[in-house]
PDB file of C-alpha atoms in Angstrom:
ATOM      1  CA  UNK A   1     104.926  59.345 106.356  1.00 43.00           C
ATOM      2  CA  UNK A   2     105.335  61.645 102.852  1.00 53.00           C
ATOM      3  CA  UNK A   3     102.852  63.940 104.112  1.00 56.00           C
ATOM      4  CA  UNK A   4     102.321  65.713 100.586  1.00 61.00           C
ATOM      5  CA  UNK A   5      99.182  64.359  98.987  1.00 53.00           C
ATOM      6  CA  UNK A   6     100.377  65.608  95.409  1.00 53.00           C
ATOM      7  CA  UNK A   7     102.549  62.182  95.462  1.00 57.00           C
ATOM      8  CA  UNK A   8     101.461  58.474  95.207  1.00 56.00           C
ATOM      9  CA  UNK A   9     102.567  57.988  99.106  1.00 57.00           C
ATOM     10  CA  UNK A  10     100.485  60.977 100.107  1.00 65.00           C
ATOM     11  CA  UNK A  11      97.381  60.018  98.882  1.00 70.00           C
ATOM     12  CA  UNK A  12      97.515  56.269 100.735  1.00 80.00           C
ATOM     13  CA  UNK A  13      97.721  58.487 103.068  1.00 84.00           C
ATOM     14  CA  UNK A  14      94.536  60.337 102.381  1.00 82.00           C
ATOM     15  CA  UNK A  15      92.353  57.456 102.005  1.00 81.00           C
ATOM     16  CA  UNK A  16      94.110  55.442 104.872  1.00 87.00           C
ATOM     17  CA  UNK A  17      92.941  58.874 106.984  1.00 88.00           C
ATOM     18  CA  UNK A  18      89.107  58.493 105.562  1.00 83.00           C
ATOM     19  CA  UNK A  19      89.085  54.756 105.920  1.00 86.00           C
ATOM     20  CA  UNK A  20      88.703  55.125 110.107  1.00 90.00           C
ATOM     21  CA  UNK A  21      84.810  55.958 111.132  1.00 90.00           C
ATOM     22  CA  UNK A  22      86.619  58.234 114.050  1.00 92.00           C
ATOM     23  CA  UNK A  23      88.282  60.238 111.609  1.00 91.00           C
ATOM     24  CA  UNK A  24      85.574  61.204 109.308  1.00 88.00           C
ATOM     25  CA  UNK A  25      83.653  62.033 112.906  1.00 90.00           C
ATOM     26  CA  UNK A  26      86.580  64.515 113.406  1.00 92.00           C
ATOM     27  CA  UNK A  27      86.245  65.611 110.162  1.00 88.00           C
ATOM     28  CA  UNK A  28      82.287  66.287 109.980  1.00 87.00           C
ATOM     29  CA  UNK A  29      82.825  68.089 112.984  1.00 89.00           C
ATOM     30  CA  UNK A  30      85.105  70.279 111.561  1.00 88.00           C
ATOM     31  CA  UNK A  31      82.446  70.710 108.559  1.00 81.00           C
ATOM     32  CA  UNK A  32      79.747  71.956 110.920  1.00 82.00           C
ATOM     33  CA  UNK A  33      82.079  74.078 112.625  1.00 85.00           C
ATOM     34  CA  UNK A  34      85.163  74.982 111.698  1.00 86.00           C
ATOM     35  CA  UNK A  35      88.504  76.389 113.715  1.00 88.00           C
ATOM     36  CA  UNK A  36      87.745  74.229 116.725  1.00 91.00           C
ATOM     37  CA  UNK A  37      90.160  74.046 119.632  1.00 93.00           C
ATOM     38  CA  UNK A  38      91.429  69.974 120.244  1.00 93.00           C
ATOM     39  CA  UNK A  39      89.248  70.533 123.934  1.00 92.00           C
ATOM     40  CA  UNK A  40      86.081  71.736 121.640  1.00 92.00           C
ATOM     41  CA  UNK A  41      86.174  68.330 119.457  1.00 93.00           C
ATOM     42  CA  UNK A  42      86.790  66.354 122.292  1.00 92.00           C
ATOM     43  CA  UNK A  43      83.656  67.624 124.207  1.00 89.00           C
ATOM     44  CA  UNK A  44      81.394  67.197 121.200  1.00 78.00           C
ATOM     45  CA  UNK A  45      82.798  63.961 120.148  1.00 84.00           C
ATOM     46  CA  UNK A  46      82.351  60.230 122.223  1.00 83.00           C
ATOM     47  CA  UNK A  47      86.326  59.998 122.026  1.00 87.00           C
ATOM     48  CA  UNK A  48      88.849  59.978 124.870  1.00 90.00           C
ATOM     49  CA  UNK A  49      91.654  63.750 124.813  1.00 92.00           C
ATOM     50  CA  UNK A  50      94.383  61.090 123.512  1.00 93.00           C
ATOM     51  CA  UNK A  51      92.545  59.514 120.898  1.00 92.00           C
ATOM     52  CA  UNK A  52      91.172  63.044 119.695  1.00 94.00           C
ATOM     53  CA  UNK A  53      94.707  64.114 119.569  1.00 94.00           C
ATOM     54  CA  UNK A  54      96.290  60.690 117.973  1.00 94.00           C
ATOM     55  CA  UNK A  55      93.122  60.838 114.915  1.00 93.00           C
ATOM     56  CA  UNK A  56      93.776  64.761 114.270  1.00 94.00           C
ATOM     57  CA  UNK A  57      98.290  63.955 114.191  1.00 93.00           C
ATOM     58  CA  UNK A  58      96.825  61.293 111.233  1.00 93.00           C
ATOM     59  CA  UNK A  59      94.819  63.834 109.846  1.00 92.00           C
ATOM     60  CA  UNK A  60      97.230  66.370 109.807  1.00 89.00           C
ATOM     61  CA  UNK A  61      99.672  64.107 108.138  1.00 87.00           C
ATOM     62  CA  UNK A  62      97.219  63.706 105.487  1.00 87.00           C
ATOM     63  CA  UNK A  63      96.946  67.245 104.559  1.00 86.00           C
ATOM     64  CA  UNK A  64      93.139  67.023 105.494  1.00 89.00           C
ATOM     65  CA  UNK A  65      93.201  68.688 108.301  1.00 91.00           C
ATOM     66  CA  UNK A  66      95.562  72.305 108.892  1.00 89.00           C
ATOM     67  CA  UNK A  67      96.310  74.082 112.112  1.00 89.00           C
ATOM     68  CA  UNK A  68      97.062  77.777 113.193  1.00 86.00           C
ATOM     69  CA  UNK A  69      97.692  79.331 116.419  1.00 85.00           C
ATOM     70  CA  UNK A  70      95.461  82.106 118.275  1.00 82.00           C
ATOM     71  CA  UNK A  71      97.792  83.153 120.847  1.00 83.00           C
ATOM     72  CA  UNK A  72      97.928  79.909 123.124  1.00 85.00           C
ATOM     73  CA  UNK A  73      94.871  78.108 121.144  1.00 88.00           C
ATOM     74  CA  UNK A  74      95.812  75.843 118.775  1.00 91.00           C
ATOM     75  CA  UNK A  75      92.586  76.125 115.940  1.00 92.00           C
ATOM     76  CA  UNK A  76      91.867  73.237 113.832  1.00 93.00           C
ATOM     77  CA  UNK A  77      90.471  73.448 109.984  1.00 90.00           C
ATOM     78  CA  UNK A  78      89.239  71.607 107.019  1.00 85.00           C
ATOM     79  CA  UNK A  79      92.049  71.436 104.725  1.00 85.00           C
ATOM     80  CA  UNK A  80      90.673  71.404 100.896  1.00 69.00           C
ATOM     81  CA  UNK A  81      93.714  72.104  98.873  1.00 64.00           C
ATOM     82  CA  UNK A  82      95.236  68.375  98.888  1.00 61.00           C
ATOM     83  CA  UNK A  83      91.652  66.943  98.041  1.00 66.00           C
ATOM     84  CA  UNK A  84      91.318  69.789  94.978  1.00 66.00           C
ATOM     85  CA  UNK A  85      95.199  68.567  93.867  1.00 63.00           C
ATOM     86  CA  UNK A  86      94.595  64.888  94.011  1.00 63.00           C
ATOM     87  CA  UNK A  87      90.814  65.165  92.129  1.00 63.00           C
ATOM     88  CA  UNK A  88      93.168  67.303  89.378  1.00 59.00           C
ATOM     89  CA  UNK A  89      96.071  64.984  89.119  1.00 58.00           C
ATOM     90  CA  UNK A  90      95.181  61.464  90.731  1.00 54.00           C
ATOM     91  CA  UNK A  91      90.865  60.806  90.358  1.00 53.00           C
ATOM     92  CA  UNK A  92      91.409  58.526  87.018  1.00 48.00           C
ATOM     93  CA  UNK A  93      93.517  56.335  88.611  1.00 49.00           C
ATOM     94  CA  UNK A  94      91.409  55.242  91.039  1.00 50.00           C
ATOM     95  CA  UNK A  95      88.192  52.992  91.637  1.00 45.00           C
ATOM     96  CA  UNK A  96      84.648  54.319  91.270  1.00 45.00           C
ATOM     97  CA  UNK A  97      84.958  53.794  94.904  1.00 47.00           C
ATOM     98  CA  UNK A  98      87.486  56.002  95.566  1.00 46.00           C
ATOM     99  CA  UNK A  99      86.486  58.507  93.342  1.00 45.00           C
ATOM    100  CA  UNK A 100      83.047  59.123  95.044  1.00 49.00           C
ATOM    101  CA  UNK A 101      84.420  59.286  98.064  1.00 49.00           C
ATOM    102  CA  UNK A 102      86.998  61.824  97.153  1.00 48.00           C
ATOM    103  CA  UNK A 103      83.828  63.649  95.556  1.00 51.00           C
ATOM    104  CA  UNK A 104      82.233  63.538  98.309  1.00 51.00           C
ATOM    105  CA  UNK A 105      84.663  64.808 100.488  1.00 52.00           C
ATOM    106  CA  UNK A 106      85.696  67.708  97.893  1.00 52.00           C
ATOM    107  CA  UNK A 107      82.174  68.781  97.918  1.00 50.00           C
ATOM    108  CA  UNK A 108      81.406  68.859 101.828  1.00 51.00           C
ATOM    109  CA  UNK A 109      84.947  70.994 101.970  1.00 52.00           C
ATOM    110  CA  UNK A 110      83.103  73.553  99.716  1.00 51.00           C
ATOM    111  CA  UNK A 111      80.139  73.409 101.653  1.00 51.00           C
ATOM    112  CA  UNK A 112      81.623  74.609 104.746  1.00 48.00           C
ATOM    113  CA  UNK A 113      79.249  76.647 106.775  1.00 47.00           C
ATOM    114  CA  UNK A 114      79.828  80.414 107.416  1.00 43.00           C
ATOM    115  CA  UNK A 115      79.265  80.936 110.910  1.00 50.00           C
ATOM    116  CA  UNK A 116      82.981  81.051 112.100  1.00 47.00           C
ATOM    117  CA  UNK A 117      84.268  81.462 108.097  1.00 67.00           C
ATOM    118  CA  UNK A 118      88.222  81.611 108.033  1.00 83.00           C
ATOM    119  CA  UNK A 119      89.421  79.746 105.753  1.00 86.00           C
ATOM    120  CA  UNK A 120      92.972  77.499 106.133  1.00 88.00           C
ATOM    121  CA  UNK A 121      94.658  75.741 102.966  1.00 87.00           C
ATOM    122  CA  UNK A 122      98.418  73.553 103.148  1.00 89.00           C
ATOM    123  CA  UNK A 123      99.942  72.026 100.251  1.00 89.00           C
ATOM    124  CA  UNK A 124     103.228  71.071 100.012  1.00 90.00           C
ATOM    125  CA  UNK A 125     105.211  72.069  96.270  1.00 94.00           C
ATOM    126  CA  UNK A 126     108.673  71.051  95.157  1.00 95.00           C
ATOM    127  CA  UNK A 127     110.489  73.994  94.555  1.00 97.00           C
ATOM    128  CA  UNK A 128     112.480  76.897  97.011  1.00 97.00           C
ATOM    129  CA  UNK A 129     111.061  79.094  99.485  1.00 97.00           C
ATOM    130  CA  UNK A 130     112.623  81.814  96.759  1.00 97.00           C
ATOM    131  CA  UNK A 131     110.780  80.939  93.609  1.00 98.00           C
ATOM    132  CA  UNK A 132     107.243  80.647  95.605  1.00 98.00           C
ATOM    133  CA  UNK A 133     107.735  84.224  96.886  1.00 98.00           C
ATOM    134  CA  UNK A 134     108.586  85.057  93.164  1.00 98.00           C
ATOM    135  CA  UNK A 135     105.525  83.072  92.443  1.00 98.00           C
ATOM    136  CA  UNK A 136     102.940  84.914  95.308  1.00 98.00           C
ATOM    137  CA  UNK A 137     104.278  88.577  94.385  1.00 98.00           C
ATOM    138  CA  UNK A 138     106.105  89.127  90.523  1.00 98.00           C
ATOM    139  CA  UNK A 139     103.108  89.554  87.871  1.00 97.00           C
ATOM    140  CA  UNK A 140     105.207  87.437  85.482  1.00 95.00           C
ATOM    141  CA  UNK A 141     104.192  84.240  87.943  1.00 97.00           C
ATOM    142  CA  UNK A 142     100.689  85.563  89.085  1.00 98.00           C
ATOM    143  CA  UNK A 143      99.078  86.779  85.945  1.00 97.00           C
ATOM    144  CA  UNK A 144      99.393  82.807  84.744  1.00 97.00           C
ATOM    145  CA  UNK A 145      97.763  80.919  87.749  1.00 96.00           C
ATOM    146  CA  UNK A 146      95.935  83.588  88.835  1.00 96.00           C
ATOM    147  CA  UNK A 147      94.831  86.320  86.069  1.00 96.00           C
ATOM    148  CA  UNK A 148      95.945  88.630  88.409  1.00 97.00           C
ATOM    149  CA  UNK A 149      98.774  91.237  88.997  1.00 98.00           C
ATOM    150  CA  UNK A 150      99.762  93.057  92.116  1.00 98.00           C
ATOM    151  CA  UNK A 151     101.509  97.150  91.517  1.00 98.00           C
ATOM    152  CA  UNK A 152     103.291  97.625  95.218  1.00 98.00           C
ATOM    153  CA  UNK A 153     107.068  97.645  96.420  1.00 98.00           C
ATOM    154  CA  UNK A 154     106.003  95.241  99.086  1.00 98.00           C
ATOM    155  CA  UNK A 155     106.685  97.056 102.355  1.00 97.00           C
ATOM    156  CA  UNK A 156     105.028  96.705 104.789  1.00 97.00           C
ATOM    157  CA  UNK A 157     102.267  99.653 105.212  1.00 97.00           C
ATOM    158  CA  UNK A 158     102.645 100.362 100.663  1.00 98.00           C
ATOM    159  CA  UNK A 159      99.623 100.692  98.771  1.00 98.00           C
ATOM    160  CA  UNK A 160      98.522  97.748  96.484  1.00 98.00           C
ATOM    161  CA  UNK A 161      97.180  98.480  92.806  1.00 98.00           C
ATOM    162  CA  UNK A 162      95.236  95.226  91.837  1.00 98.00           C
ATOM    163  CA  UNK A 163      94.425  94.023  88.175  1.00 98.00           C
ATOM    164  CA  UNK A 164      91.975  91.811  88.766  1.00 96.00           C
ATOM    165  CA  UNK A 165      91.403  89.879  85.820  1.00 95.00           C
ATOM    166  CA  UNK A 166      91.859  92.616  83.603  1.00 96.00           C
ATOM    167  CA  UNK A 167      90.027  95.479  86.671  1.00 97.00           C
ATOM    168  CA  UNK A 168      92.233  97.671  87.922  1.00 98.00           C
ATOM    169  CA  UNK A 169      91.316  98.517  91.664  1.00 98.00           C
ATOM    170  CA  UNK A 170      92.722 100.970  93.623  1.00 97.00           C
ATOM    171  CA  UNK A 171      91.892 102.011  97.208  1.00 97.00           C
ATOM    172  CA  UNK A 172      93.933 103.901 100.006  1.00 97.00           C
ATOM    173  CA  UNK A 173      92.763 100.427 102.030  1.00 97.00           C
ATOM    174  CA  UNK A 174      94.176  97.941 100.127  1.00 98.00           C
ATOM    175  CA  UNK A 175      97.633  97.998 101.533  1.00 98.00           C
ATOM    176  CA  UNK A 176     100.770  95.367 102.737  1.00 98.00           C
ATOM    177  CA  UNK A 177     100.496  94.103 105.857  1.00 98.00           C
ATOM    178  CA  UNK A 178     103.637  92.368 106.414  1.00 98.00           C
ATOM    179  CA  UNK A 179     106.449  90.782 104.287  1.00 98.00           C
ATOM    180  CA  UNK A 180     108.933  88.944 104.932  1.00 98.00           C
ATOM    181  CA  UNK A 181     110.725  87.519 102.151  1.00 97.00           C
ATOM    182  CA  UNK A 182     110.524  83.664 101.774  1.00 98.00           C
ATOM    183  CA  UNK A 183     108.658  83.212 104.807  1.00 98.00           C
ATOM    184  CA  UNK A 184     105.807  85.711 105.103  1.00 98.00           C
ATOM    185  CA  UNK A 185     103.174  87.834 103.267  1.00 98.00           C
ATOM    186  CA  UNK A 186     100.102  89.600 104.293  1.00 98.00           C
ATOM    187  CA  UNK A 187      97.484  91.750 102.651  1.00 98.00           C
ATOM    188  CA  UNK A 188      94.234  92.589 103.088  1.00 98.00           C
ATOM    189  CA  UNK A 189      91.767  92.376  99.804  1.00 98.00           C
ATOM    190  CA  UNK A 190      90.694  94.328  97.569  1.00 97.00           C
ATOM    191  CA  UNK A 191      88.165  96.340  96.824  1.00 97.00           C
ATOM    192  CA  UNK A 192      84.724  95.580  95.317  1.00 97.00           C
ATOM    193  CA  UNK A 193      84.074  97.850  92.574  1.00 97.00           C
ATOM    194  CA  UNK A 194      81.078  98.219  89.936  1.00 97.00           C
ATOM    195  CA  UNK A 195      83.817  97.335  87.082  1.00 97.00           C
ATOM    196  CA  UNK A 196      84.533  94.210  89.186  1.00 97.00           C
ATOM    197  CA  UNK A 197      80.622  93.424  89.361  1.00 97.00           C
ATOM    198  CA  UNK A 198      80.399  94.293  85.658  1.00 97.00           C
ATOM    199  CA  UNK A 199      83.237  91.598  84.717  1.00 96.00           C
ATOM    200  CA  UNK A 200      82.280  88.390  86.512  1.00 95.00           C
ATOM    201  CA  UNK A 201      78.391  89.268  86.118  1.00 96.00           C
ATOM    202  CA  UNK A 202      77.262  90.166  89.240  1.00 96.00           C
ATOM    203  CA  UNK A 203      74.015  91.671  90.057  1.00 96.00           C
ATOM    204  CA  UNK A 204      73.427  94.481  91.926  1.00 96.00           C
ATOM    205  CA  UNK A 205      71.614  92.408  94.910  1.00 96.00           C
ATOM    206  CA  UNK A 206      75.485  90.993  95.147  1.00 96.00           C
ATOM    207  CA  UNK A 207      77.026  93.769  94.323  1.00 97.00           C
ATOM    208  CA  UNK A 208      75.822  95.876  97.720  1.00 96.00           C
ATOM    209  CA  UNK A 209      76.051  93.282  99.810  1.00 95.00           C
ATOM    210  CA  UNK A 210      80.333  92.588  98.906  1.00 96.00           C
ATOM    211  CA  UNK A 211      80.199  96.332  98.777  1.00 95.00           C
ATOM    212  CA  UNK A 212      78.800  96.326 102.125  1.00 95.00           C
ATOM    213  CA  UNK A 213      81.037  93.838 104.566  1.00 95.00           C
ATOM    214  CA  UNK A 214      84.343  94.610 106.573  1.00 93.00           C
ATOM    215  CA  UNK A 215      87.766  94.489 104.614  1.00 96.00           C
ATOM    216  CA  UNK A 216      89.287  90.622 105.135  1.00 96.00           C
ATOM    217  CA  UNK A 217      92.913  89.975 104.652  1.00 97.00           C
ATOM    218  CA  UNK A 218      95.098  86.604 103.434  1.00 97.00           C
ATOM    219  CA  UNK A 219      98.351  85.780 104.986  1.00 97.00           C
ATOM    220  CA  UNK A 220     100.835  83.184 102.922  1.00 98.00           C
ATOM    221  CA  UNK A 221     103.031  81.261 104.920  1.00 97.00           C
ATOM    222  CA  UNK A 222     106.121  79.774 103.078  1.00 97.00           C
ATOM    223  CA  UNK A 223     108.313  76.786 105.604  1.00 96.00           C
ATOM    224  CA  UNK A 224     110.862  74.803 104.113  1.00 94.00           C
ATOM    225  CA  UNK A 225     110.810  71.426 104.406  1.00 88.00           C
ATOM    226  CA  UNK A 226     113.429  69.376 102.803  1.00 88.00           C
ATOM    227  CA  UNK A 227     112.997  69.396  98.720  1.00 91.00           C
ATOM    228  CA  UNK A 228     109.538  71.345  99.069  1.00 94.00           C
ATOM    229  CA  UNK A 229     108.404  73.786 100.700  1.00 96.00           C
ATOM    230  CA  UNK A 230     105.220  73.620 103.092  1.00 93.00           C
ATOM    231  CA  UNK A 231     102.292  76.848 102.131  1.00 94.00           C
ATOM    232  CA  UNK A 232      99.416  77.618 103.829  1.00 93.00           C
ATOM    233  CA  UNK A 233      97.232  80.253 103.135  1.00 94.00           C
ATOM    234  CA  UNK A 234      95.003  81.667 105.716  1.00 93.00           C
ATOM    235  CA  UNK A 235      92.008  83.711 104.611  1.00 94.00           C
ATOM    236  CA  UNK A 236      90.295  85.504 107.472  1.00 93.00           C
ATOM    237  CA  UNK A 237      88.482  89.144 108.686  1.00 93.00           C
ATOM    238  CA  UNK A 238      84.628  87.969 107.758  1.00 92.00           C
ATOM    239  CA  UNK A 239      81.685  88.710 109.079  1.00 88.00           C
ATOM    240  CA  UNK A 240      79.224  85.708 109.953  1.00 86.00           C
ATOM    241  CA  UNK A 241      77.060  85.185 106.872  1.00 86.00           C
ATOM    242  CA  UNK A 242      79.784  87.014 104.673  1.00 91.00           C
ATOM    243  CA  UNK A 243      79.130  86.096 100.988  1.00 92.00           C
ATOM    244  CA  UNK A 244      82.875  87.222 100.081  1.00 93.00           C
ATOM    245  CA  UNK A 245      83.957  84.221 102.513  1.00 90.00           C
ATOM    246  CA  UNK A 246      81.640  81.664 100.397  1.00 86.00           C
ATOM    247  CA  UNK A 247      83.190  82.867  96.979  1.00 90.00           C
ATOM    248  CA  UNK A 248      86.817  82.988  98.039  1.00 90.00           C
ATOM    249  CA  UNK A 249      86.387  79.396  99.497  1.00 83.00           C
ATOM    250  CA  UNK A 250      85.374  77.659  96.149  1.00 82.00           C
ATOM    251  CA  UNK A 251      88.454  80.173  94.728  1.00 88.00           C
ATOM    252  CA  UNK A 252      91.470  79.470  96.820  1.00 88.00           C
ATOM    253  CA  UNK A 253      91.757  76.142  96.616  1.00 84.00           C
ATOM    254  CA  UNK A 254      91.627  76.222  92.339  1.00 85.00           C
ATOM    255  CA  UNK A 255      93.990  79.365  92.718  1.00 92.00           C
ATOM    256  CA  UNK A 256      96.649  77.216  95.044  1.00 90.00           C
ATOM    257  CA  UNK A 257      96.411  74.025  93.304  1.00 87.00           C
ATOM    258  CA  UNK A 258      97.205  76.326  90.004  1.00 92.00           C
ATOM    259  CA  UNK A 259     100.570  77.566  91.501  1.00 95.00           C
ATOM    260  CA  UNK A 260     101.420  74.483  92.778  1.00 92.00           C
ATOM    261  CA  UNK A 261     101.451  72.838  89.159  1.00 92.00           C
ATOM    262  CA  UNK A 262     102.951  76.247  87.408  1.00 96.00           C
ATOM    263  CA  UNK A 263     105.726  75.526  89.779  1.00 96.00           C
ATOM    264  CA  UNK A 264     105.943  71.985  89.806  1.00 94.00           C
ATOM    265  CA  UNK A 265     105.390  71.407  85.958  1.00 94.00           C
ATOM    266  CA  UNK A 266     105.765  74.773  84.144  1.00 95.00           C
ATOM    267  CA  UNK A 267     101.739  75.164  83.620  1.00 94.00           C
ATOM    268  CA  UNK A 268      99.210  76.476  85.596  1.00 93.00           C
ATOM    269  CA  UNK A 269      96.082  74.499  85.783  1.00 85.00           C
ATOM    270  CA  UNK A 270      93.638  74.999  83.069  1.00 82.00           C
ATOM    271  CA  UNK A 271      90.947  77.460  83.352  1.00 71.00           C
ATOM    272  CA  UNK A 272      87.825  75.844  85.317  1.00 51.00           C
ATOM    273  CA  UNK A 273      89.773  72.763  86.319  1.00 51.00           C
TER     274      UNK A 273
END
């Protein structure tokens, strides 16, 4: 199987995944709870261990389901960066049939509730393990997909200067966590600051309560794979309830499917796509 839903193959794949009534159980069950172990879906779905595990390998291959490893548990998520790639690039070429159902599927991966909220995006782009690192840290790359710009020597431990969309942030917190080159980088997030607030328009209810929760962190993955190279983001450190955790999951998904076509095609996405 192609297992990259950015090509024609992949997205058979997709809908092939969505067409099976077991499948979209799996899936719904990862919508009410995400991160699940395979013994946690099993015991709150009417399916045998090996058809559990034969649905999710289908799933997986699909790109609509990602995994990560807790020490020996093996944590299962909602994937929502294919379905955000294929509703940018693929939705006009496709039925009204299709398209709702893609729709519908884009919007309960946006809906996810925030009692366990870490967030898990895979996409697969064609280009080297080198040029997505170049992508993730030079501001040359992230100031076009992203509107944002990162002042560190990326060691592990260094500060991290953020310009945010034009905000500069600063804080003795907002550091590197690890970096490996071409396979591994970690940071935790920034700040929330008043000039932040000011520039996206939040109000001050908002403003305390982001002001108010734990720092959270976002590791990038980079594992070649052939002529692309497989990245999966992992967004995690919330509290239950956390209102950062809602924004940043209707945000990563835009901001990966962004750098996927600024690497793929030479453009970023456009703004709001």
């Amino acid at each position: 199987m192609d297992g990259n839903p950015s090509t024609s193959a992949g997205l058979d794949e997709v809908f092939r995944a969505l067409a099976d009534p077991s499948r979209r159980a799996l899936l719904d069950s990862l919508n009410a709870r995400n991160g699940q172990t395979l013994r946690e879906l099993c015991a709150g779905l009417d399916m045998t261990r090996q058809s559990v595990s034969k649905h999710l390998a289908v799933l997986e291959e699909a790109g609509l389901v990602a995994t990560v490893r807790r020490g020996r548990e093996k944590l299962h998520y909602l994937n929502a960066a294919p379905v955000h790639e294929i509703a940018h690039r693929w939705i006009s070429r496709y039925d009204r049939a299709r398209v709702q159902a893609l729709a519908d599927l884009k919007l309960a991966l946006e809906e996810t509730p925030m009692d366990a909220p870490t967030f898990v995006y895979t996409t697969y782009i064609r280009t080297t393990a080198q040029k997505l690192w170049q992508a993730l840290t030079e501001p040359a790359f992230t100031r076009r997909y992203w509107a944002t710009e990162f002042t560190t020597d990326w060691s592990a431990g260094s500060p991290m200067t953020w310009d945010n969309h034009g905000v500069l942030i600063s804080d003795p917190e907002q550091v590197v966590l690890e970096a490996e080159p071409y396979s591994r980088l970690s940071y935790t997030w920034h700040a929330v600051t008043p000039e932040l607030a000011k520039r996206f328009g939040w109000d001050e209810e908002l403003l305390a309560r982001l002001s108010a929760e734990a720092r959270s962190k976002v590791t990038f993955t980079l594992e070649e794979a052939g002529q692309v190279v497989k990245l999966t983001v992992v967004h995690d450190g919330f509290e239950p309830g956390s209102s950062l955790a809602e924004m940043v999951s209707h945000g990563w998904p835009s901001v990966v499917a962004s750098l996927k076509s600024l690497l793929e095609t030479g453009e970023p996405l456009p703004d709001g796509a």
